[in-house]
XYZ file of C-alpha atoms in Angstrom:
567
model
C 112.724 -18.643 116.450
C 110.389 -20.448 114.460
C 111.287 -20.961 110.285
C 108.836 -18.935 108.772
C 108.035 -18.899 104.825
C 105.419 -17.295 102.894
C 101.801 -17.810 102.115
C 98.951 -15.986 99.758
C 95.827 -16.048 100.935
C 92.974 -13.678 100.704
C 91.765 -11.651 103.719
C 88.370 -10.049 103.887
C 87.911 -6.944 106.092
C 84.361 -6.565 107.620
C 83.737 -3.339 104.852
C 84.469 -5.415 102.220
C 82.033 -7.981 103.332
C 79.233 -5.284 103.730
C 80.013 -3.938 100.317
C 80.876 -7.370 98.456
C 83.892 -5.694 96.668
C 87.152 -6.788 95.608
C 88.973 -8.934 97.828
C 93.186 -8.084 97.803
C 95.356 -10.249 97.817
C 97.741 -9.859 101.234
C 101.166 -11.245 101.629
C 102.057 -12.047 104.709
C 104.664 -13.969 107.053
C 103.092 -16.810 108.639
C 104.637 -19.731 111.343
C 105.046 -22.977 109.379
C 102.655 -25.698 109.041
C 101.954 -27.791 112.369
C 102.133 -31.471 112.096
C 98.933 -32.041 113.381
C 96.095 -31.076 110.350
C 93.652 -30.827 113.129
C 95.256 -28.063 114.870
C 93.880 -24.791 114.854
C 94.518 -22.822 112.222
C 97.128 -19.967 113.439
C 95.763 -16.270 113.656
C 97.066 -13.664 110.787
C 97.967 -11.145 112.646
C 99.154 -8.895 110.652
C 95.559 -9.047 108.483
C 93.693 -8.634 111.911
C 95.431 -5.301 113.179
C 95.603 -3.853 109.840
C 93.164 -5.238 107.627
C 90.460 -2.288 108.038
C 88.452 -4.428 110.158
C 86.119 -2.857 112.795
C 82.616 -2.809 114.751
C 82.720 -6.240 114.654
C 79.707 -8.359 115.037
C 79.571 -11.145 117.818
C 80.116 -13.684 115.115
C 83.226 -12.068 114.103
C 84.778 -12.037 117.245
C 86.823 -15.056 118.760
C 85.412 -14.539 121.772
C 85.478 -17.068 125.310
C 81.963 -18.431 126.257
C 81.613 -15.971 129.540
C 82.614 -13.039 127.213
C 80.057 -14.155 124.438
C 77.090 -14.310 126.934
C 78.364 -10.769 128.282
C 78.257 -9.611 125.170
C 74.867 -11.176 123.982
C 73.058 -10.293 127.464
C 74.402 -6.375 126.842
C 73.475 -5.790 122.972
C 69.925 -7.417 123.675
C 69.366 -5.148 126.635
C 69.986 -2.461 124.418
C 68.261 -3.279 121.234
C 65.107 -2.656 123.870
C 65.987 -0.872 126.730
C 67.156 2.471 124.012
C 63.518 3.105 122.343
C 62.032 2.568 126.357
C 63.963 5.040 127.248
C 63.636 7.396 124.738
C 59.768 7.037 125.171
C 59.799 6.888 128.486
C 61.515 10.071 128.924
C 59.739 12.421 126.028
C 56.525 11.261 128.286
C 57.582 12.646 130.992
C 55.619 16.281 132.137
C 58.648 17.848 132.441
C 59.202 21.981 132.043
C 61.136 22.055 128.702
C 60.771 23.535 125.485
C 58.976 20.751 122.987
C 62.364 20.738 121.143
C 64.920 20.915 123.657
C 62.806 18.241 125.757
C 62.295 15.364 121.860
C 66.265 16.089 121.281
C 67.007 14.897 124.984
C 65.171 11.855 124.642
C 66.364 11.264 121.784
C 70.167 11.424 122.770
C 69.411 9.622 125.991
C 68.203 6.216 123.476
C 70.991 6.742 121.612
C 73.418 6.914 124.282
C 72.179 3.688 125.093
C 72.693 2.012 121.729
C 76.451 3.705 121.951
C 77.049 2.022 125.265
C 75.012 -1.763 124.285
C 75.923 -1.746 120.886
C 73.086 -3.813 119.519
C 73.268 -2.316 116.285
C 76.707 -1.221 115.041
C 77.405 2.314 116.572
C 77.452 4.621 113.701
C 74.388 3.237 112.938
C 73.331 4.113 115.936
C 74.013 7.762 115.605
C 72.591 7.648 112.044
C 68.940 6.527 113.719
C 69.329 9.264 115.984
C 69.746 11.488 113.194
C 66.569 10.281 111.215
C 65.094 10.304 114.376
C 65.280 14.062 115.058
C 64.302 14.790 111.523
C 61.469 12.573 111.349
C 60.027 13.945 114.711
C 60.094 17.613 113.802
C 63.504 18.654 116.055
C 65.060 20.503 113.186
C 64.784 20.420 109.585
C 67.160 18.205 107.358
C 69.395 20.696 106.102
C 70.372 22.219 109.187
C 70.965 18.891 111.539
C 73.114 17.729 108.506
C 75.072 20.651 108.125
C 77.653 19.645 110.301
C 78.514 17.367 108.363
C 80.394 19.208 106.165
C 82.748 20.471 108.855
C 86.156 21.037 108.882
C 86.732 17.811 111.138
C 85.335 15.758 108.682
C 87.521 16.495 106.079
C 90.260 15.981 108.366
C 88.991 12.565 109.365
C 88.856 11.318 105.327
C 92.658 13.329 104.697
C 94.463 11.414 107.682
C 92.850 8.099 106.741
C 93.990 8.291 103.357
C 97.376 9.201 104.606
C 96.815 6.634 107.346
C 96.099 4.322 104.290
C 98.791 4.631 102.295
C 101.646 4.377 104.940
C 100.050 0.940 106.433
C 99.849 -0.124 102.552
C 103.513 0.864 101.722
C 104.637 -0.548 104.941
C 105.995 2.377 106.320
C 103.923 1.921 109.809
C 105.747 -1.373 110.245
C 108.976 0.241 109.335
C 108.327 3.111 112.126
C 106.313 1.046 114.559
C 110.585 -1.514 114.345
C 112.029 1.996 114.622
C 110.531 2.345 117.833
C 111.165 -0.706 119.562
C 115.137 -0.706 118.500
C 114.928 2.692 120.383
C 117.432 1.551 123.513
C 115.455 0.164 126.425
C 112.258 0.946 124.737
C 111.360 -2.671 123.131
C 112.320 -4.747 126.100
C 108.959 -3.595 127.731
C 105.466 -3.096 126.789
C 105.004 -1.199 129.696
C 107.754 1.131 128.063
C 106.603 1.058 124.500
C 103.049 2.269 126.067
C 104.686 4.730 127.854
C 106.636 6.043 124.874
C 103.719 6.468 122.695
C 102.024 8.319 125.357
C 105.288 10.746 124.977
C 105.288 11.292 121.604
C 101.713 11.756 121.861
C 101.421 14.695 124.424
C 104.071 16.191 122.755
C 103.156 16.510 119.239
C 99.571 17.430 120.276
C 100.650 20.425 121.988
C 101.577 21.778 118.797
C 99.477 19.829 115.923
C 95.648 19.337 116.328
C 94.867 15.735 118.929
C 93.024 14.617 115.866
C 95.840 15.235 113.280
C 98.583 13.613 115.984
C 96.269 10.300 116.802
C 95.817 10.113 113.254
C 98.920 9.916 112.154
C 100.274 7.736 114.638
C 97.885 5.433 115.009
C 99.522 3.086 111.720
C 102.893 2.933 113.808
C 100.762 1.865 116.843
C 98.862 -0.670 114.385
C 102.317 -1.705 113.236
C 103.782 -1.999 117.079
C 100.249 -4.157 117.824
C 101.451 -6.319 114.659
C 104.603 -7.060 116.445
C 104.005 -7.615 119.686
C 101.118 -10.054 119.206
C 103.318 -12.098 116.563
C 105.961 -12.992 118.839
C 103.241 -13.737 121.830
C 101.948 -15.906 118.869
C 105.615 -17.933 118.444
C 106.444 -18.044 121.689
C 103.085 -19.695 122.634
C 101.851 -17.303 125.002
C 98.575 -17.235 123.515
C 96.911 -19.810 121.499
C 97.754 -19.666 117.839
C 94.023 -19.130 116.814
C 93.770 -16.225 119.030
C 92.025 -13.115 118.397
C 94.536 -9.923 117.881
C 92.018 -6.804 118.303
C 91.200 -8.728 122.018
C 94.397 -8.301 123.516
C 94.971 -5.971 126.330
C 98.224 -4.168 125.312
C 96.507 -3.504 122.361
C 93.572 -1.437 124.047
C 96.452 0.212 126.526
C 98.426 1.253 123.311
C 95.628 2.704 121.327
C 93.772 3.971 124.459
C 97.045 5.917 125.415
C 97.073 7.593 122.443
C 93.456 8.943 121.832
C 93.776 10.161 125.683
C 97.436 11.066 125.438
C 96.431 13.693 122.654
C 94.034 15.059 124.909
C 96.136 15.805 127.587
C 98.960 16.854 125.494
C 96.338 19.347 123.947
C 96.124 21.265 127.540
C 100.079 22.194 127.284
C 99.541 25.790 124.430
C 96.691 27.851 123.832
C 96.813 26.226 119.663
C 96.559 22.674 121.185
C 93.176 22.194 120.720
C 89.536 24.597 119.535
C 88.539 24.499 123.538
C 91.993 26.123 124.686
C 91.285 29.199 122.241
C 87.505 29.418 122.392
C 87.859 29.246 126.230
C 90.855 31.740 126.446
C 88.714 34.280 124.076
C 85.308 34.132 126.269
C 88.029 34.996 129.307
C 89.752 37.779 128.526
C 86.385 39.482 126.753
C 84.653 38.938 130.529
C 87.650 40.140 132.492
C 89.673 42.118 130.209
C 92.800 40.433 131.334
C 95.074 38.799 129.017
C 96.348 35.251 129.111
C 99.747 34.982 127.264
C 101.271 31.723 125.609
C 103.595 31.676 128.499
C 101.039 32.369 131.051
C 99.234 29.611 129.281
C 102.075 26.995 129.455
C 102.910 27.725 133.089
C 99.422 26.938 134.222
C 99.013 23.787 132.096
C 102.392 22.204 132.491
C 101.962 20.721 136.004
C 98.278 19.786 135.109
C 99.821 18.186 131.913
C 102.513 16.463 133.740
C 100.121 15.344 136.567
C 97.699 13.842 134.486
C 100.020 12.346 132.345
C 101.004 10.086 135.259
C 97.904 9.385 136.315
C 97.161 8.502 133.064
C 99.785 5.664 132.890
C 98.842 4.431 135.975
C 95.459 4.068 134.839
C 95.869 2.458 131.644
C 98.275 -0.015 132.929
C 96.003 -0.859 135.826
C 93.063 -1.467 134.055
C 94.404 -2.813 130.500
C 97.322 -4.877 132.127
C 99.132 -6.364 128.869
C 99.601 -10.208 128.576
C 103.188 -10.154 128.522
C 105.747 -7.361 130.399
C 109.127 -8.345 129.110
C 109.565 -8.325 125.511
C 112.616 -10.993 125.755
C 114.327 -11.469 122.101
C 112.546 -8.815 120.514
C 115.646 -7.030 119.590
C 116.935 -9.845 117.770
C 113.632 -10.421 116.095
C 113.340 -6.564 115.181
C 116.679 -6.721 113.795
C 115.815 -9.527 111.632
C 112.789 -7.903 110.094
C 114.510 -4.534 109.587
C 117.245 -6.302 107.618
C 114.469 -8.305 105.638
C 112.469 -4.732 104.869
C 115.623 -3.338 102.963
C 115.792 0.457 101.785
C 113.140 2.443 101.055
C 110.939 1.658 98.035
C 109.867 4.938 95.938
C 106.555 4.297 97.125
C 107.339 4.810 100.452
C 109.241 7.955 100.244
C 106.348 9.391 98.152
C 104.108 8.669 101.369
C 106.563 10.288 103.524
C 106.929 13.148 101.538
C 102.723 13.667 101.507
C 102.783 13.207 105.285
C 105.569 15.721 105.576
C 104.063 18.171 104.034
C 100.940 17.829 105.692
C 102.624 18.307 109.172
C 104.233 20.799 108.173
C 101.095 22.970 106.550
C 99.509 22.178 110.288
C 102.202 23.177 112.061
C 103.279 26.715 110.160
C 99.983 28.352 112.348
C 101.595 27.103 115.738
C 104.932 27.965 114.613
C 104.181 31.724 114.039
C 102.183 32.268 116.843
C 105.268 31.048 118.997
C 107.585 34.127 116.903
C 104.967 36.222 116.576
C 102.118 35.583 118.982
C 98.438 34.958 118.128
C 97.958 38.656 117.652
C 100.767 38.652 114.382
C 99.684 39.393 111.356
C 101.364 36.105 110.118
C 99.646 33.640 112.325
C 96.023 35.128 111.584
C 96.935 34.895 108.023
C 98.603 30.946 108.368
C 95.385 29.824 110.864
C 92.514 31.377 107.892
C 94.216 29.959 105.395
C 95.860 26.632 106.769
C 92.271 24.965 107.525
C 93.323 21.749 109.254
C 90.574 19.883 107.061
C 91.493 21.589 104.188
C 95.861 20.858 104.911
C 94.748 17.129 105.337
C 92.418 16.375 101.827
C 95.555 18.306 100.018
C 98.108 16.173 101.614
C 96.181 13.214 100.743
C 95.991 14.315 97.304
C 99.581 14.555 96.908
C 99.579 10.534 97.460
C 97.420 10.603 93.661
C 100.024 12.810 91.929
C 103.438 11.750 93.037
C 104.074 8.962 90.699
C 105.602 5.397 91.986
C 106.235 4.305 87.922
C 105.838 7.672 85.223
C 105.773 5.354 82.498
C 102.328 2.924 83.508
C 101.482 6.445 85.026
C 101.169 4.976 88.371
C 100.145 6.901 91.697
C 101.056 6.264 94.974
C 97.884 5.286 96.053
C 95.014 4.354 93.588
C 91.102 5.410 94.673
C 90.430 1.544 94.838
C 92.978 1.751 98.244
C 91.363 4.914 99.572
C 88.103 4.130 99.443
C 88.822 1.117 102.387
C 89.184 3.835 104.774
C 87.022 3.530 107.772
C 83.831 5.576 107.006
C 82.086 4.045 109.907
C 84.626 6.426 112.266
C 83.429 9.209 110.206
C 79.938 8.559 110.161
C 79.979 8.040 113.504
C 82.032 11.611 114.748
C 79.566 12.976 112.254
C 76.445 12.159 114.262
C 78.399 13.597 117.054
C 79.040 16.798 116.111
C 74.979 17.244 114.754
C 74.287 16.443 118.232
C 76.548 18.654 119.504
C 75.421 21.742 117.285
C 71.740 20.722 118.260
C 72.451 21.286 121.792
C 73.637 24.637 121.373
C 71.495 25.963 118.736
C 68.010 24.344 120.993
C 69.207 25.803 124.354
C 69.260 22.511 125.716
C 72.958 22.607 126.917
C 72.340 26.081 128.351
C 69.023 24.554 130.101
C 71.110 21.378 131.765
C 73.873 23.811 132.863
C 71.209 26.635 134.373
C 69.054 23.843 135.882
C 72.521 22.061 138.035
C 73.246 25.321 138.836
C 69.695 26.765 140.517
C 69.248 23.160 141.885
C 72.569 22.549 143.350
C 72.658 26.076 145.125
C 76.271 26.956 144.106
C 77.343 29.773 146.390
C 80.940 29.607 146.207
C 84.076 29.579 144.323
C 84.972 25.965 145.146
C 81.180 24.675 144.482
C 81.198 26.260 140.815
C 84.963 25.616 139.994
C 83.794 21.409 140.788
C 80.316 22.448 139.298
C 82.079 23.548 135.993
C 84.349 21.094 135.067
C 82.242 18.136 136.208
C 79.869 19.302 133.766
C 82.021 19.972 130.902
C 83.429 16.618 131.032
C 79.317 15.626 130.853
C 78.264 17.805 128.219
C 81.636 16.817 126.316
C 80.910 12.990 126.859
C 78.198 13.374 123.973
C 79.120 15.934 121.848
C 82.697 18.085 120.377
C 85.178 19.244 123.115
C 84.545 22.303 121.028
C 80.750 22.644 121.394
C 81.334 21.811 125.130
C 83.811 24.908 125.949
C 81.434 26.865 123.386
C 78.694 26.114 125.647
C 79.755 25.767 128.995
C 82.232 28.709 129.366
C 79.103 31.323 128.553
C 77.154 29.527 131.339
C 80.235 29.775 134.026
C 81.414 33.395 133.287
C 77.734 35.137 134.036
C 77.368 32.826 136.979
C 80.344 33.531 138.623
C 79.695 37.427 138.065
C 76.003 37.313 139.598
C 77.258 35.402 143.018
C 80.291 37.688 142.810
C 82.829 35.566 141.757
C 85.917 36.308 139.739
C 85.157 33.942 136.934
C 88.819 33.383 135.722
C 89.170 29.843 137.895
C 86.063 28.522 137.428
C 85.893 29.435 133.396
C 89.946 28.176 132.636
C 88.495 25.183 134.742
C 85.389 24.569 132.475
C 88.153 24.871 129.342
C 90.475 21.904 130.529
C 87.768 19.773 131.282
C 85.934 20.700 128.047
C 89.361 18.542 126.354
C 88.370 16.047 128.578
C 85.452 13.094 127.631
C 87.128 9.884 127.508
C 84.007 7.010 127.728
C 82.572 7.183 124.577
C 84.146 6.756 120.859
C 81.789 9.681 120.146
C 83.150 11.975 122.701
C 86.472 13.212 120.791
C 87.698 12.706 117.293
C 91.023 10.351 118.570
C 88.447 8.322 120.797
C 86.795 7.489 117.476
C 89.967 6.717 115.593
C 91.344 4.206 117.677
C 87.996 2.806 118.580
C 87.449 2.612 114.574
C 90.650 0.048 114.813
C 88.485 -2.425 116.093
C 91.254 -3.750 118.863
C 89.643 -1.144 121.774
C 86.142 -3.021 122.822
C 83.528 -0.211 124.123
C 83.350 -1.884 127.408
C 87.333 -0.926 127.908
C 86.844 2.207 126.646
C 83.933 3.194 129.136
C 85.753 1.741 131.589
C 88.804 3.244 131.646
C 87.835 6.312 130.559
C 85.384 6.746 133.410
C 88.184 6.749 136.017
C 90.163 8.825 134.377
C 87.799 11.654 133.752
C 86.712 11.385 137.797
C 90.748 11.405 138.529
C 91.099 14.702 135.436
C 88.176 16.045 137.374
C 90.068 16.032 140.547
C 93.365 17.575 139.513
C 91.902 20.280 137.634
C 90.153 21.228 140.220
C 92.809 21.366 142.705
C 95.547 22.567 140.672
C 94.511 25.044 138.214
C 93.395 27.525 141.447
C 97.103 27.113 142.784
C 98.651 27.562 138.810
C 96.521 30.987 138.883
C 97.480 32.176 141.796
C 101.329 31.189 141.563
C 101.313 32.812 137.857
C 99.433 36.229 139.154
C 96.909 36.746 136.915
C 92.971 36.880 137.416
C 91.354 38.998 139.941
């Protein structure tokens, strides 16, 4: 092990540069000095990973010469291929209403500007926005209505709690936790893997954006590990670049999609499960218990859960496999963090109340069922936007030092939280609400349907779910199962159909959406970390929603049938 001592230096995150504020002083653990003064300067790792920065310009990036002419050729393509398209398309004579057919071409340019990236991507969704004001789509105050959703306010509550533990250190003291877990640090195929558990799990229960959200600083502080001891053991060059690194993107990216599969498991895992569920038992009358529920998602759960590590692994192979010391160097840095400073028991007790608050609606509907008066009461009153902006508002009342009158966290902290993320989910839910409220949604669904001449259960069960994962690509899980399911249902009942496979189909793969960072609120968080590039994300999240596609529509048919319920 190398002899390490301690250096102050100031580190600027990419907000901080856009907004010219204070720059904080950071502490942190660097290699010593080389002999050589012309080496290159050795990364600081920890201020990469958790410094706030993210969408990161080219000349920001370390990046290799091939990767920087990738990069170059694909954010100029898009900086003029997304207004050609957009033009091209609201030219065309097709049979659309003027508004559903100006939002369409709209979203198609700004899919493209998502995808390139020539302009930072919640930027792009903000010119979108303008965009469908300016050209008469639908007033101001309606398209940015949204934006006072409940989401939203969940996004700015977690990232203040997010905030506080990677200030206080406790993400670096969980993310050591983890790897002294037996067997667990020796492998970053493992350590993957165990996030993924934890993941699935929690998200059964607590909303995918709440679970992501809270573990994502232990991931952060996992990264922070891993890539310093790469660093001192020279497999990568000491100027590297931290948010490149491919265990980082498998880490992150197997949270944002563990949360959505873990979200399948219980009706309360996520709004699709429960808007889906409702829309079902109105059109057939038939109930669908929690246990029902569970028995039909559990094997899909399961199977995609290995799928999805095989995936991830596949395509985001990490640099190193064995992890060989790191219990030795874990142990040294747990000895060096000491107890618990008051600080960090204040953040623990904000985040433990928060979880709890989310969790007290999922707890009473497993006692008393989502019919109890106890869990309607909890799930009005326990808004999961609402739970998160009071948590984080704990962290400004529990005091660290009484005396100096000292908070936990000071506004100067929370205000580094990553906005962009929020802007950017923000654009993506007034898309979403535009392509309900304009028919548009309804139109694309109608239009496969008549033109793909679906006759048969098979046809509209595949029909269904491929184009919930679509519709859910570029807007809410939610808005996709509140659109899609309506569509499938009446379908199924004019070809004479029972709708009950097709429709429970539509609602798994309305949880699905993996490509973009606008597609779910996790895809955004961990995208928001800067260390998942777009180009990963697309492409691993494009196989797995063809390989999602494919098991639910092979196994939720035999799950129904096996459990006995539908017609």
């Amino acid at each position: 092990m190398h002899i390490r001592f301690w250096t102050q230096h100031k580190v600027l995150s990419h907000s901080e540069r856009i907004q010219r504020g204070r720059t904080p002083i950071v502490y942190t653990q660097q290699p010593a000095p080389t002999e050589d003064p012309g080496a290159p300067q050795p990364t600081d790792v920890r201020a990469a990973l958790l410094g706030g920065t993210t969408f990161r310009s080219l000349s920001e990036q370390t990046l290799s010469p091939r990767e920087e002419k990738f990069e170059r050729t694909r954010q100029t393509i898009g900086l003029f291929l997304a207004p050609v398209v957009a033009v091209v398309f609201a030219l065309l004579p097709l049979n659309l209403d003027l508004q559903q057919h100006m939002l369409a071409a709209i979203l198609l340019g700004v899919i493209v500007l998502w995808i390139c990236e020539p302009v930072p991507i919640p930027v792009g969704g903000l010119i979108g926005v303008a965009a469908i004001v300016i050209l008469g789509v639908a007033p101001a105050s309606a398209v940015l209505a949204p934006f006072g959703s409940t989401t939203i306010f969940t996004f700015i509550g977690a990232f203040i709690l997010a905030q506080a533990m990677l200030k206080h250190g406790i993400a670096q003291r969980l993310a050591l936790a983890v790897l002294s877990t037996p067997g667990v640090g020796k492998s970053t195929y493992r350590v993957v893997i165990a996030f993924g558990v934890i993941t699935c799990i929690l998200s059964a229960f607590v909303s995918n954006t709440a679970t992501v959200a809270m573990l994502m600083p232990t991931a952060l502080g996992v990264l922070v590990v891993i890539a310093k001891l790469m660093q001192d053991r020279g497999i990568v060059k000491a100027d590297f670049d931290p948010l490149r690194m491919r265990v980082g993107a498998a880490l992150l990216l197997m949270l944002a999609y563990g949360a959505s599969v873990g979200g399948l498991l219980t009706p309360v895992g996520s709004p699709p499960n429960l808007i889906g569920r409702g829309l079902i038992e109105e059109a057939t009358g038939v109930r669908i218990s929690f246990a029902q529920w569970m028995a039909i998602a559990a094997p899909i759960c399961l199977a995609m859960f290995v799928v999805l590590a095989l995936v991830m692994l596949l395509l985001n192979k990490p640099e190193i496999r064995r992890l060989e010391g790191v219990e030795e160097y874990v142990r040294e840095q747990r000895e060096a963090q000491g107890k618990m400073s008051r600080a960090e028991i204040n953040t623990l007790i904000a985040f433990g109340v928060t979880v709890t608050l989310w969790l007290a609606p999922a707890v009473a509907s497993l006692i008393g069922g989502t019919e109890s008066e106890a869990y309607i009461f909890l799930d009005d009153r326990l808004d999961e936007g609402i739970v998160a902006v009071l948590g984080a508002s704990l962290l400004f009342i529990l005091p660290v030092n009484w005396k100096q009158r000292q908070a936990t966290l000071t506004w100067s902290d929370a205000a580094k939280i990553d906005w962009g993320t929020i802007l950017l989910f923000g654009t993506g839910i007034i898309f979403g609400a535009l392509l309900a409220s304009t028919g548009l949604a309804e139109t694309i669904g109608q239009g496969a349907s008549d033109n793909l001449n679906i006759t048969n259960i098979v046809a509209i069960t595949a029909f269904s779910a491929v184009l919930a994962i679509l519709i859910s690509e570029t807007t809410s899980n939610t808005a996709s199962a509140a659109v899609i399911v309506p569509i499938v249902i009446p379908l199924c009942q004019a070809i004479g159909v029972d709708p009950f496979v097709p429709a429970l189909a539509a609602t798994f793969a309305a949880s699905f959406g993996f490509m973009l960072p606008v597609s779910t609120p996790q895809n955004a968080i961990v995208y928001g970390t800067g260390a998942v590039p777009i180009t990963r994300m697309i492409r691993t999240g494009l196989l797995f929603d063809i390989l999602g596609a494919v098991l639910i529509i092979t196994i939720v048919p035999v799950m129904i049938a096996v459990v006995g319920i539908g017609g």
